[in-house]
Amino acid sequence: MRVTTVCTALLCGIAPLAAQSPVQPINWDSLGAEAVRNLSAYLAVNTANPPGNELAAARFLQQLLARDGIDAQILDTAELGPGRANLYARYHVAGGKKAIALVSHMDVVPVMPQFWSVDPFSGAVKDGYVWGRGALDMKGEGLVQAMALIALKCSGVTLDRDIVFIGNADEEVGGNGAVVFVQRHPDLLRDVEFLMTEGGDNLVDHGKLAYYGVGVAEKRTFWQRITVRGVASHGSRPTKQNPVPRLVAALHRLAQYQTPLHVTPGVAKYFHDIAPQYDAEERVWLSDVAAALKQPPARAWITDNVYWNAILRNTISLTVLSASNKTNVIPAEASAEIDIRLLPDQDTAAVRAELVRVVGDTGVHWETMYPPKPPLESPIETDLFRAIVRAAHDRDPGAQVTTPMLTGATDRPTYRALGIVTYGFDPFKTEETDAQHGVHGNDERVSVANVAFGVHYLYDVLRYVQ
Ligand SMILES: [Zn+2]
């Protein structure tokens, strides 16, 4: 471990401009290079989950922060199991406003190294990129958060909000790290007003920025298992007690069912924001998507896009089927698992009642497979959203800052349940193909330029939200 602090590396080393201004100018080139070195070392800590091994990552971040005088605590080791941990740090300021939390998960998904062109846990820096599992999802963002926090402390910028830094275990498997943290340490979060973590997406397509995406909402998984019971017998003599045709009929009704279209506030804003990228009537339709959905041609065009369709309604995908395991055996039971995803403002009991009505068969038994997470929809009219817009426009004047809904699931609802305004924030402008190939895929990487960009961008957001 080097003994120099990051502060000595990143400050310009010149005296403040005026005696009354204690703010130290930052050497952003040095800071970017320091961030790249630190990210490379962080990616070399193998936290593939399972098993996770987040304790090693927590120790790494603890040492990084300690070098600049920020104490971090390693927590929840007994509850999370051997080699696992959450991390918590707080930069205390004497301000009067509520705190803002920077949250990342320290685990990563496993790799198939034979498909990578570098060792995914070597922290390779080459061809202008930092390579490794977690570069984008989401050790890159976690490291950027730590460096922005250090930069704020070193530069002496006046802050009105404490900045909390949290590293969670186990996001990629059970989400248990965030759940345990929230259950055991509500006192550490009591004064937190805003929280930033993954789930944002700045879309860059062939070098052109389409928008800055702030995640304000995500869909909720509401997986159901339906079961029909019957009487087992020989397939050569058909019976009315065969559960398979009855299950198939139920699934057919679900497959035919069109869930209602419904526009939530963030989704309305998203369509309105992207409308100028389209021509003629399509632009008009997207600028007021709720009105457009009442017109058949517009509705057909909009819902033909699988992403747009999924953010405008609850969705039902029939996926797992099980019945007999032998052609000549009528089974005693047939069941199916159904991947249902709800818009954030939906009532689960009402949705279940509607599905039961659609199927219309009392012989079909319903079971919710996992308790649904709390809903995630955060308001848009906030100081943090305005700070993100301002920092984004510093870099790309006139760029759209919009609110695409995530169709998948993150740890955010666990924190949102405490009333914290929770945003998905993307510190990078990642080329779409890099994100598509790398996140949970192979050759995950983030450009050196993006690492420096991300630290400065988040530093400005945190400065502006004060
Ligand atoms: Zn992630």
Tab-separated table of C-alpha atoms and ligand atoms in Angstrom:
chain	number	residue	atom	x	y	z
A	1	MET	CA	0.000	0.000	0.000
A	2	ARG	CA	1.422	3.379	-0.989
A	3	VAL	CA	1.712	5.835	1.851
A	4	THR	CA	0.849	8.988	-0.074
A	5	THR	CA	-2.717	10.119	0.297
A	6	VAL	CA	-4.887	10.675	-2.713
A	7	CYS	CA	-5.168	14.308	-1.648
A	8	THR	CA	-1.513	14.992	-2.294
A	9	ALA	CA	-1.846	13.471	-5.739
A	10	LEU	CA	-4.941	15.297	-6.832
A	11	LEU	CA	-4.635	18.810	-5.542
A	12	CYS	CA	-2.911	21.320	-7.750
A	13	GLY	CA	-0.614	22.179	-4.876
A	14	ILE	CA	-1.118	25.907	-5.186
A	15	ALA	CA	-2.449	28.211	-2.541
A	16	PRO	CA	-6.131	29.118	-2.525
A	17	LEU	CA	-6.910	32.128	-4.689
A	18	ALA	CA	-8.172	34.231	-1.833
A	19	ALA	CA	-7.709	34.005	1.873
A	20	GLN	CA	-11.433	33.714	2.490
A	21	SER	CA	-11.791	30.843	-0.006
A	22	PRO	CA	-10.425	27.619	1.466
A	23	VAL	CA	-11.334	25.638	-1.673
A	24	GLN	CA	-8.328	23.915	-3.208
A	25	PRO	CA	-8.295	23.539	-6.988
A	26	ILE	CA	-8.183	19.954	-8.166
A	27	ASN	CA	-5.811	18.582	-10.750
A	28	TRP	CA	-8.347	16.533	-12.686
A	29	ASP	CA	-5.727	14.779	-14.819
A	30	SER	CA	-3.969	13.452	-11.719
A	31	LEU	CA	-7.285	12.518	-10.162
A	32	GLY	CA	-8.367	10.647	-13.293
A	33	ALA	CA	-5.101	8.707	-13.379
A	34	GLU	CA	-5.404	7.913	-9.663
A	35	ALA	CA	-8.975	6.713	-10.185
A	36	VAL	CA	-7.865	4.406	-13.019
A	37	ARG	CA	-5.103	2.906	-10.843
A	38	ASN	CA	-7.544	2.354	-8.003
A	39	LEU	CA	-10.229	0.856	-10.238
A	40	SER	CA	-7.678	-1.525	-11.705
A	41	ALA	CA	-6.771	-2.700	-8.188
A	42	TYR	CA	-10.442	-2.946	-7.160
A	43	LEU	CA	-11.340	-5.090	-10.194
A	44	ALA	CA	-8.502	-7.452	-9.244
A	45	VAL	CA	-10.370	-8.303	-6.020
A	46	ASN	CA	-12.391	-11.301	-7.162
A	47	THR	CA	-15.928	-10.949	-5.786
A	48	ALA	CA	-17.727	-13.295	-8.185
A	49	ASN	CA	-20.997	-14.232	-6.516
A	50	PRO	CA	-21.397	-17.029	-5.590
A	51	PRO	CA	-19.541	-17.055	-3.249
A	52	GLY	CA	-19.173	-13.243	-3.188
A	53	ASN	CA	-16.110	-12.701	-0.966
A	54	GLU	CA	-17.151	-9.065	-0.516
A	55	LEU	CA	-15.164	-8.795	2.726
A	56	ALA	CA	-11.985	-8.439	0.636
A	57	ALA	CA	-13.609	-5.669	-1.424
A	58	ALA	CA	-14.829	-3.947	1.742
A	59	ARG	CA	-11.279	-3.995	3.144
A	60	PHE	CA	-9.950	-2.551	-0.107
A	61	LEU	CA	-12.420	0.347	-0.028
A	62	GLN	CA	-11.859	0.863	3.702
A	63	GLN	CA	-8.110	1.301	3.126
A	64	LEU	CA	-8.674	3.580	0.140
A	65	LEU	CA	-10.897	5.905	2.175
A	66	ALA	CA	-8.682	5.707	5.281
A	67	ARG	CA	-5.717	7.140	3.391
A	68	ASP	CA	-7.631	10.408	3.162
A	69	GLY	CA	-9.006	10.333	6.645
A	70	ILE	CA	-12.461	8.879	5.972
A	71	ASP	CA	-13.261	6.073	8.409
A	72	ALA	CA	-15.309	3.191	7.074
A	73	GLN	CA	-16.854	0.378	9.097
A	74	ILE	CA	-17.099	-3.230	7.993
A	75	LEU	CA	-20.540	-4.467	9.023
A	76	ASP	CA	-22.838	-7.475	9.072
A	77	THR	CA	-20.108	-10.114	8.730
A	78	ALA	CA	-21.880	-12.564	11.058
A	79	GLU	CA	-25.259	-12.134	9.361
A	80	LEU	CA	-23.929	-12.403	5.807
A	81	GLY	CA	-21.664	-15.399	6.400
A	82	PRO	CA	-17.976	-16.261	5.923
A	83	GLY	CA	-16.062	-13.872	3.654
A	84	ARG	CA	-18.987	-11.519	3.288
A	85	ALA	CA	-19.658	-7.989	4.512
A	86	ASN	CA	-21.308	-4.633	3.992
A	87	LEU	CA	-19.324	-1.390	4.236
A	88	TYR	CA	-20.412	1.972	5.623
A	89	ALA	CA	-18.659	5.344	5.746
A	90	ARG	CA	-19.838	8.877	6.367
A	91	TYR	CA	-18.135	12.166	5.565
A	92	HIS	CA	-19.455	14.480	8.258
A	93	VAL	CA	-19.940	18.149	7.470
A	94	ALA	CA	-21.440	20.871	9.607
A	95	GLY	CA	-24.289	21.528	7.197
A	96	GLY	CA	-27.932	21.756	8.023
A	97	LYS	CA	-29.443	19.668	5.217
A	98	LYS	CA	-30.163	15.976	5.094
A	99	ALA	CA	-27.558	13.483	3.937
A	100	ILE	CA	-27.028	11.948	0.505
A	101	ALA	CA	-25.967	8.309	0.149
A	102	LEU	CA	-23.783	6.773	-2.551
A	103	VAL	CA	-24.480	3.050	-2.756
A	104	SER	CA	-22.851	0.292	-4.777
A	105	HIS	CA	-22.777	-3.464	-4.672
A	106	MET	CA	-19.329	-4.992	-4.274
A	107	ASP	CA	-20.158	-8.417	-5.742
A	108	VAL	CA	-20.071	-9.256	-9.445
A	109	VAL	CA	-21.538	-12.019	-11.580
A	110	PRO	CA	-19.252	-14.986	-12.389
A	111	VAL	CA	-17.164	-15.175	-15.542
A	112	MET	CA	-16.397	-17.682	-18.261
A	113	PRO	CA	-12.720	-16.717	-18.661
A	114	GLN	CA	-12.270	-18.718	-21.872
A	115	PHE	CA	-14.410	-16.121	-23.674
A	116	TRP	CA	-12.449	-13.127	-22.412
A	117	SER	CA	-9.501	-11.561	-24.213
A	118	VAL	CA	-7.910	-10.614	-20.827
A	119	ASP	CA	-7.866	-12.191	-17.367
A	120	PRO	CA	-11.172	-10.815	-15.973
A	121	PHE	CA	-9.668	-10.364	-12.492
A	122	SER	CA	-6.285	-8.924	-13.481
A	123	GLY	CA	-7.341	-5.260	-13.555
A	124	ALA	CA	-5.779	-4.934	-16.997
A	125	VAL	CA	-5.426	-1.403	-18.357
A	126	LYS	CA	-4.844	-1.451	-22.103
A	127	ASP	CA	-6.053	0.090	-25.350
A	128	GLY	CA	-7.572	2.977	-23.418
A	129	TYR	CA	-9.781	0.793	-21.231
A	130	VAL	CA	-9.850	-0.671	-17.719
A	131	TRP	CA	-10.889	-4.299	-18.212
A	132	GLY	CA	-12.485	-6.667	-15.758
A	133	ARG	CA	-15.665	-8.121	-14.313
A	134	GLY	CA	-17.454	-5.287	-12.545
A	135	ALA	CA	-16.002	-2.439	-14.641
A	136	LEU	CA	-19.579	-1.411	-15.511
A	137	ASP	CA	-21.699	-3.496	-13.089
A	138	MET	CA	-20.853	-1.916	-10.770
A	139	LYS	CA	-17.415	-1.643	-9.208
A	140	GLY	CA	-16.644	1.133	-11.695
A	141	GLU	CA	-19.436	3.268	-10.275
A	142	GLY	CA	-18.542	2.304	-6.680
A	143	LEU	CA	-14.943	3.398	-7.207
A	144	VAL	CA	-16.084	6.632	-8.860
A	145	GLN	CA	-18.261	7.289	-5.793
A	146	ALA	CA	-15.299	6.776	-3.459
A	147	MET	CA	-13.034	9.051	-5.533
A	148	ALA	CA	-15.663	11.803	-5.786
A	149	LEU	CA	-16.098	11.659	-2.019
A	150	ILE	CA	-12.335	11.882	-1.483
A	151	ALA	CA	-12.104	14.764	-3.958
A	152	LEU	CA	-14.818	16.704	-2.125
A	153	LYS	CA	-13.054	16.219	1.178
A	154	CYS	CA	-9.620	17.156	-0.178
A	155	SER	CA	-10.763	20.223	-2.055
A	156	GLY	CA	-12.549	21.610	0.983
A	157	VAL	CA	-15.734	22.514	-0.887
A	158	THR	CA	-18.381	23.703	1.556
A	159	LEU	CA	-21.080	21.055	1.892
A	160	ASP	CA	-24.466	21.209	3.602
A	161	ARG	CA	-25.131	17.493	3.465
A	162	ASP	CA	-23.219	14.589	4.977
A	163	ILE	CA	-22.154	12.134	2.302
A	164	VAL	CA	-22.733	8.487	3.131
A	165	PHE	CA	-20.885	5.738	1.268
A	166	ILE	CA	-22.273	2.188	1.335
A	167	GLY	CA	-20.930	-0.980	-0.268
A	168	ASN	CA	-23.350	-3.896	-0.241
A	169	ALA	CA	-22.839	-7.628	-0.587
A	170	ASP	CA	-24.909	-10.030	-2.644
A	171	GLU	CA	-26.856	-7.825	-5.065
A	172	GLU	CA	-26.297	-10.281	-7.905
A	173	VAL	CA	-27.835	-13.284	-6.167
A	174	GLY	CA	-30.301	-12.637	-3.353
A	175	GLY	CA	-29.977	-8.933	-2.592
A	176	ASN	CA	-29.380	-9.967	0.997
A	177	GLY	CA	-26.645	-7.397	1.625
A	178	ALA	CA	-28.959	-4.403	1.209
A	179	VAL	CA	-31.794	-6.156	3.042
A	180	VAL	CA	-29.605	-6.918	6.083
A	181	PHE	CA	-28.142	-3.404	6.031
A	182	VAL	CA	-31.557	-1.743	6.044
A	183	GLN	CA	-32.876	-4.080	8.739
A	184	ARG	CA	-29.902	-3.745	11.081
A	185	HIS	CA	-28.845	-0.123	10.562
A	186	PRO	CA	-31.889	2.088	10.049
A	187	ASP	CA	-30.176	4.579	12.414
A	188	LEU	CA	-27.388	5.100	9.858
A	189	LEU	CA	-29.956	5.970	7.185
A	190	ARG	CA	-32.401	7.996	9.274
A	191	ASP	CA	-31.228	11.409	8.016
A	192	VAL	CA	-30.640	10.314	4.401
A	193	GLU	CA	-32.841	12.193	1.918
A	194	PHE	CA	-31.294	11.083	-1.390
A	195	LEU	CA	-29.584	7.923	-2.589
A	196	MET	CA	-27.734	7.211	-5.822
A	197	THR	CA	-26.825	3.764	-7.120
A	198	GLU	CA	-26.981	1.720	-10.331
A	199	GLY	CA	-30.047	1.681	-12.557
A	200	GLY	CA	-29.400	4.800	-14.616
A	201	ASP	CA	-28.312	4.575	-18.223
A	202	ASN	CA	-26.678	7.290	-20.313
A	203	LEU	CA	-27.297	6.082	-23.843
A	204	VAL	CA	-24.485	6.522	-26.380
A	205	ASP	CA	-25.065	5.035	-29.811
A	206	HIS	CA	-22.129	5.031	-32.273
A	207	GLY	CA	-20.445	7.880	-30.440
A	208	LYS	CA	-23.593	10.010	-30.284
A	209	LEU	CA	-25.184	10.761	-26.914
A	210	ALA	CA	-28.925	10.051	-27.062
A	211	TYR	CA	-29.669	11.092	-23.494
A	212	TYR	CA	-28.604	11.058	-19.861
A	213	GLY	CA	-30.897	8.511	-18.179
A	214	VAL	CA	-31.778	8.804	-14.479
A	215	GLY	CA	-33.548	5.753	-13.070
A	216	VAL	CA	-36.511	6.908	-10.984
A	217	ALA	CA	-38.605	3.758	-11.240
A	218	GLU	CA	-38.362	0.040	-11.838
A	219	LYS	CA	-40.798	-2.772	-12.359
A	220	ARG	CA	-41.588	-5.242	-9.571
A	221	THR	CA	-41.303	-8.956	-10.037
A	222	PHE	CA	-44.526	-10.713	-9.026
A	223	TRP	CA	-43.765	-14.297	-10.045
A	224	GLN	CA	-46.625	-16.769	-9.796
A	225	ARG	CA	-46.765	-20.555	-9.794
A	226	ILE	CA	-50.077	-22.047	-10.835
A	227	THR	CA	-50.908	-25.676	-10.195
A	228	VAL	CA	-53.689	-28.025	-11.272
A	229	ARG	CA	-54.140	-31.332	-9.420
A	230	GLY	CA	-55.597	-34.459	-10.995
A	231	VAL	CA	-55.352	-38.227	-10.843
A	232	ALA	CA	-52.358	-40.128	-12.171
A	233	SER	CA	-53.135	-42.927	-14.607
A	234	HIS	CA	-52.109	-44.640	-17.843
A	235	GLY	CA	-51.824	-42.447	-20.930
A	236	SER	CA	-53.471	-45.100	-23.122
A	237	ARG	CA	-56.856	-44.383	-21.471
A	238	PRO	CA	-57.644	-40.638	-21.452
A	239	THR	CA	-59.472	-39.323	-18.386
A	240	LYS	CA	-61.198	-36.129	-17.327
A	241	GLN	CA	-58.867	-36.034	-14.287
A	242	ASN	CA	-55.770	-35.320	-16.390
A	243	PRO	CA	-54.503	-31.947	-15.002
A	244	VAL	CA	-52.523	-31.084	-18.152
A	245	PRO	CA	-55.355	-29.933	-20.479
A	246	ARG	CA	-56.794	-27.851	-17.678
A	247	LEU	CA	-53.433	-26.162	-17.067
A	248	VAL	CA	-52.985	-25.584	-20.801
A	249	ALA	CA	-56.422	-23.954	-21.005
A	250	ALA	CA	-55.573	-21.657	-18.082
A	251	LEU	CA	-52.254	-20.690	-19.669
A	252	HIS	CA	-53.949	-20.079	-23.000
A	253	ARG	CA	-56.333	-17.595	-21.378
A	254	LEU	CA	-53.390	-15.823	-19.727
A	255	ALA	CA	-51.479	-15.759	-23.002
A	256	GLN	CA	-54.442	-14.148	-24.791
A	257	TYR	CA	-55.001	-11.587	-22.060
A	258	GLN	CA	-53.936	-8.018	-22.831
A	259	THR	CA	-52.976	-6.184	-19.639
A	260	PRO	CA	-54.199	-2.581	-19.505
A	261	LEU	CA	-51.897	0.177	-20.740
A	262	HIS	CA	-50.975	2.655	-18.021
A	263	VAL	CA	-48.632	5.663	-18.107
A	264	THR	CA	-46.655	6.490	-14.948
A	265	PRO	CA	-45.132	9.998	-14.508
A	266	GLY	CA	-41.504	9.040	-15.203
A	267	VAL	CA	-42.517	7.079	-18.297
A	268	ALA	CA	-44.589	10.007	-19.610
A	269	LYS	CA	-41.529	12.237	-19.171
A	270	TYR	CA	-39.281	9.698	-20.881
A	271	PHE	CA	-41.445	9.542	-24.009
A	272	HIS	CA	-41.876	13.309	-24.067
A	273	ASP	CA	-38.097	13.778	-23.815
A	274	ILE	CA	-37.212	11.375	-26.622
A	275	ALA	CA	-39.988	12.630	-28.946
A	276	PRO	CA	-37.785	15.244	-30.718
A	277	GLN	CA	-35.583	12.395	-32.011
A	278	TYR	CA	-38.531	11.219	-34.157
A	279	ASP	CA	-40.253	12.715	-37.178
A	280	ALA	CA	-43.744	13.764	-38.116
A	281	GLU	CA	-46.645	11.995	-36.423
A	282	GLU	CA	-44.389	9.731	-34.365
A	283	ARG	CA	-42.965	12.824	-32.682
A	284	VAL	CA	-46.492	14.020	-31.891
A	285	TRP	CA	-47.488	10.621	-30.528
A	286	LEU	CA	-44.480	10.333	-28.197
A	287	SER	CA	-44.797	13.881	-26.900
A	288	ASP	CA	-48.102	12.847	-25.263
A	289	VAL	CA	-47.985	9.081	-25.002
A	290	ALA	CA	-51.137	8.780	-22.889
A	291	ALA	CA	-53.183	10.460	-25.631
A	292	ALA	CA	-51.439	8.451	-28.361
A	293	LEU	CA	-52.309	5.130	-26.732
A	294	LYS	CA	-55.995	5.884	-27.343
A	295	GLN	CA	-55.391	5.878	-31.125
A	296	PRO	CA	-55.071	2.384	-32.660
A	297	PRO	CA	-52.256	3.140	-35.168
A	298	ALA	CA	-50.168	4.912	-32.533
A	299	ARG	CA	-50.861	2.207	-29.964
A	300	ALA	CA	-49.812	-0.526	-32.400
A	301	TRP	CA	-46.565	1.268	-33.287
A	302	ILE	CA	-45.626	2.066	-29.683
A	303	THR	CA	-46.411	-1.349	-28.184
A	304	ASP	CA	-44.561	-3.106	-30.998
A	305	ASN	CA	-41.337	-1.950	-29.293
A	306	VAL	CA	-40.704	-4.580	-26.608
A	307	TYR	CA	-39.073	-2.107	-24.214
A	308	TRP	CA	-41.752	0.543	-24.625
A	309	ASN	CA	-44.483	-2.067	-24.269
A	310	ALA	CA	-42.908	-3.315	-21.025
A	311	ILE	CA	-42.795	0.138	-19.395
A	312	LEU	CA	-46.427	0.875	-20.285
A	313	ARG	CA	-48.131	-2.107	-18.677
A	314	ASN	CA	-47.839	-5.066	-16.345
A	315	THR	CA	-46.344	-7.909	-18.357
A	316	ILE	CA	-46.896	-11.663	-18.289
A	317	SER	CA	-44.373	-14.110	-19.702
A	318	LEU	CA	-45.208	-17.830	-19.533
A	319	THR	CA	-41.901	-19.549	-18.880
A	320	VAL	CA	-41.552	-22.771	-16.843
A	321	LEU	CA	-43.860	-25.775	-17.462
A	322	SER	CA	-43.883	-29.057	-15.596
A	323	ALA	CA	-46.216	-32.048	-15.727
A	324	SER	CA	-45.484	-35.664	-16.619
A	325	ASN	CA	-41.949	-36.864	-17.214
A	326	LYS	CA	-43.091	-39.812	-19.350
A	327	THR	CA	-45.190	-39.895	-22.496
A	328	ASN	CA	-47.479	-42.694	-21.323
A	329	VAL	CA	-48.105	-41.342	-17.808
A	330	ILE	CA	-50.952	-38.941	-16.982
A	331	PRO	CA	-49.457	-36.956	-14.051
A	332	ALA	CA	-51.106	-36.268	-10.718
A	333	GLU	CA	-50.190	-32.607	-10.990
A	334	ALA	CA	-49.277	-30.012	-13.610
A	335	SER	CA	-47.830	-26.601	-12.900
A	336	ALA	CA	-46.399	-23.527	-14.555
A	337	GLU	CA	-44.280	-20.598	-13.432
A	338	ILE	CA	-45.174	-17.202	-14.792
A	339	ASP	CA	-42.845	-14.186	-14.898
A	340	ILE	CA	-45.110	-11.263	-14.045
A	341	ARG	CA	-43.664	-7.743	-13.811
A	342	LEU	CA	-45.716	-4.920	-12.385
A	343	LEU	CA	-45.567	-1.185	-12.908
A	344	PRO	CA	-44.458	0.438	-9.645
A	345	ASP	CA	-47.854	1.894	-8.695
A	346	GLN	CA	-49.807	-1.350	-8.933
A	347	ASP	CA	-51.610	-3.096	-6.089
A	348	THR	CA	-50.499	-6.724	-5.968
A	349	ALA	CA	-53.770	-8.033	-4.499
A	350	ALA	CA	-55.809	-6.340	-7.242
A	351	VAL	CA	-53.518	-7.724	-9.943
A	352	ARG	CA	-53.775	-11.243	-8.531
A	353	ALA	CA	-57.598	-10.959	-8.379
A	354	GLU	CA	-57.680	-9.860	-12.020
A	355	LEU	CA	-55.509	-12.816	-13.096
A	356	VAL	CA	-57.709	-15.246	-11.179
A	357	ARG	CA	-60.726	-13.739	-12.966
A	358	VAL	CA	-59.028	-14.080	-16.381
A	359	VAL	CA	-58.251	-17.749	-15.784
A	360	GLY	CA	-61.742	-18.338	-14.382
A	361	ASP	CA	-61.079	-21.827	-13.016
A	362	THR	CA	-61.288	-22.549	-9.292
A	363	GLY	CA	-59.298	-25.742	-9.876
A	364	VAL	CA	-56.224	-23.635	-10.612
A	365	HIS	CA	-54.199	-22.893	-7.463
A	366	TRP	CA	-52.123	-19.727	-7.275
A	367	GLU	CA	-48.954	-19.129	-5.319
A	368	THR	CA	-46.763	-16.017	-5.228
A	369	MET	CA	-43.237	-17.421	-5.500
A	370	TYR	CA	-41.328	-14.650	-3.663
A	371	PRO	CA	-42.621	-11.738	-1.617
A	372	PRO	CA	-42.586	-8.777	-4.012
A	373	LYS	CA	-40.082	-5.995	-3.215
A	374	PRO	CA	-41.481	-2.618	-2.213
A	375	PRO	CA	-42.435	-0.448	-5.193
A	376	LEU	CA	-39.805	1.920	-6.578
A	377	GLU	CA	-40.917	5.210	-7.995
A	378	SER	CA	-39.122	8.368	-6.886
A	379	PRO	CA	-40.221	11.959	-7.549
A	380	ILE	CA	-38.537	13.945	-10.313
A	381	GLU	CA	-38.974	17.478	-8.917
A	382	THR	CA	-36.075	17.350	-6.446
A	383	ASP	CA	-32.803	19.168	-5.710
A	384	LEU	CA	-30.886	16.054	-6.702
A	385	PHE	CA	-32.593	15.734	-10.086
A	386	ARG	CA	-31.927	19.413	-10.785
A	387	ALA	CA	-28.268	18.942	-9.760
A	388	ILE	CA	-27.901	16.039	-12.188
A	389	VAL	CA	-29.452	18.105	-15.000
A	390	ARG	CA	-27.090	21.002	-14.271
A	391	ALA	CA	-23.968	18.819	-14.171
A	392	ALA	CA	-25.049	17.001	-17.352
A	393	HIS	CA	-25.639	20.304	-19.161
A	394	ASP	CA	-22.194	21.558	-18.084
A	395	ARG	CA	-20.854	18.717	-20.218
A	396	ASP	CA	-23.445	18.428	-22.970
A	397	PRO	CA	-25.452	21.625	-23.262
A	398	GLY	CA	-28.978	20.897	-24.410
A	399	ALA	CA	-28.740	17.127	-23.815
A	400	GLN	CA	-31.900	15.435	-22.631
A	401	VAL	CA	-31.861	14.194	-19.046
A	402	THR	CA	-34.675	11.691	-18.964
A	403	THR	CA	-36.177	8.913	-16.883
A	404	PRO	CA	-36.341	5.498	-18.577
A	405	MET	CA	-37.965	2.854	-16.373
A	406	LEU	CA	-35.937	-0.260	-15.621
A	407	THR	CA	-37.776	-3.474	-16.508
A	408	GLY	CA	-35.376	-5.532	-14.364
A	409	ALA	CA	-34.770	-5.337	-10.619
A	410	THR	CA	-32.102	-3.755	-8.382
A	411	ASP	CA	-31.510	-3.167	-4.648
A	412	ARG	CA	-33.110	0.275	-4.867
A	413	PRO	CA	-36.594	-0.682	-3.582
A	414	THR	CA	-35.004	-1.903	-0.338
A	415	TYR	CA	-33.853	1.677	0.366
A	416	ARG	CA	-36.851	3.393	-1.197
A	417	ALA	CA	-39.045	1.587	1.354
A	418	LEU	CA	-37.478	3.876	4.009
A	419	GLY	CA	-38.796	6.912	2.131
A	420	ILE	CA	-35.406	7.802	0.629
A	421	VAL	CA	-35.547	9.383	-2.837
A	422	THR	CA	-33.595	6.798	-4.801
A	423	TYR	CA	-32.123	7.374	-8.243
A	424	GLY	CA	-30.291	5.146	-10.652
A	425	PHE	CA	-27.272	7.206	-11.706
A	426	ASP	CA	-24.827	6.335	-14.467
A	427	PRO	CA	-21.479	8.150	-14.086
A	428	PHE	CA	-20.278	7.053	-17.507
A	429	LYS	CA	-21.160	7.658	-21.129
A	430	THR	CA	-20.743	4.067	-22.231
A	431	GLU	CA	-21.107	3.040	-25.857
A	432	GLU	CA	-24.229	0.888	-26.113
A	433	THR	CA	-22.385	-2.086	-27.611
A	434	ASP	CA	-19.827	-2.067	-24.744
A	435	ALA	CA	-22.662	-2.171	-22.210
A	436	GLN	CA	-24.526	-4.880	-24.106
A	437	HIS	CA	-21.506	-7.173	-24.462
A	438	GLY	CA	-19.875	-6.475	-21.134
A	439	VAL	CA	-22.571	-6.313	-18.459
A	440	HIS	CA	-23.020	-9.930	-17.317
A	441	GLY	CA	-21.227	-10.899	-20.571
A	442	ASN	CA	-17.590	-11.030	-21.647
A	443	ASP	CA	-14.815	-8.435	-21.928
A	444	GLU	CA	-16.527	-6.031	-19.549
A	445	ARG	CA	-14.580	-2.760	-19.661
A	446	VAL	CA	-14.832	0.956	-19.096
A	447	SER	CA	-12.771	3.534	-20.927
A	448	VAL	CA	-10.035	5.412	-19.089
A	449	ALA	CA	-11.656	8.636	-20.292
A	450	ASN	CA	-14.984	7.565	-18.778
A	451	VAL	CA	-13.425	6.899	-15.362
A	452	ALA	CA	-12.061	10.453	-15.191
A	453	PHE	CA	-15.315	11.808	-16.640
A	454	GLY	CA	-17.372	9.947	-14.042
A	455	VAL	CA	-15.448	11.209	-11.009
A	456	HIS	CA	-15.686	14.840	-12.136
A	457	TYR	CA	-19.367	14.489	-13.139
A	458	LEU	CA	-20.401	12.960	-9.797
A	459	TYR	CA	-18.243	15.506	-7.910
A	460	ASP	CA	-20.211	18.285	-9.619
A	461	VAL	CA	-23.585	16.631	-8.963
A	462	LEU	CA	-22.739	16.362	-5.258
A	463	ARG	CA	-21.532	19.965	-5.177
A	464	TYR	CA	-24.681	21.213	-6.900
A	465	VAL	CA	-27.135	19.298	-4.701
A	466	GLN	CA	-25.941	21.136	-1.591
B	1	ZN	ZN	-25.393	-4.343	-10.745
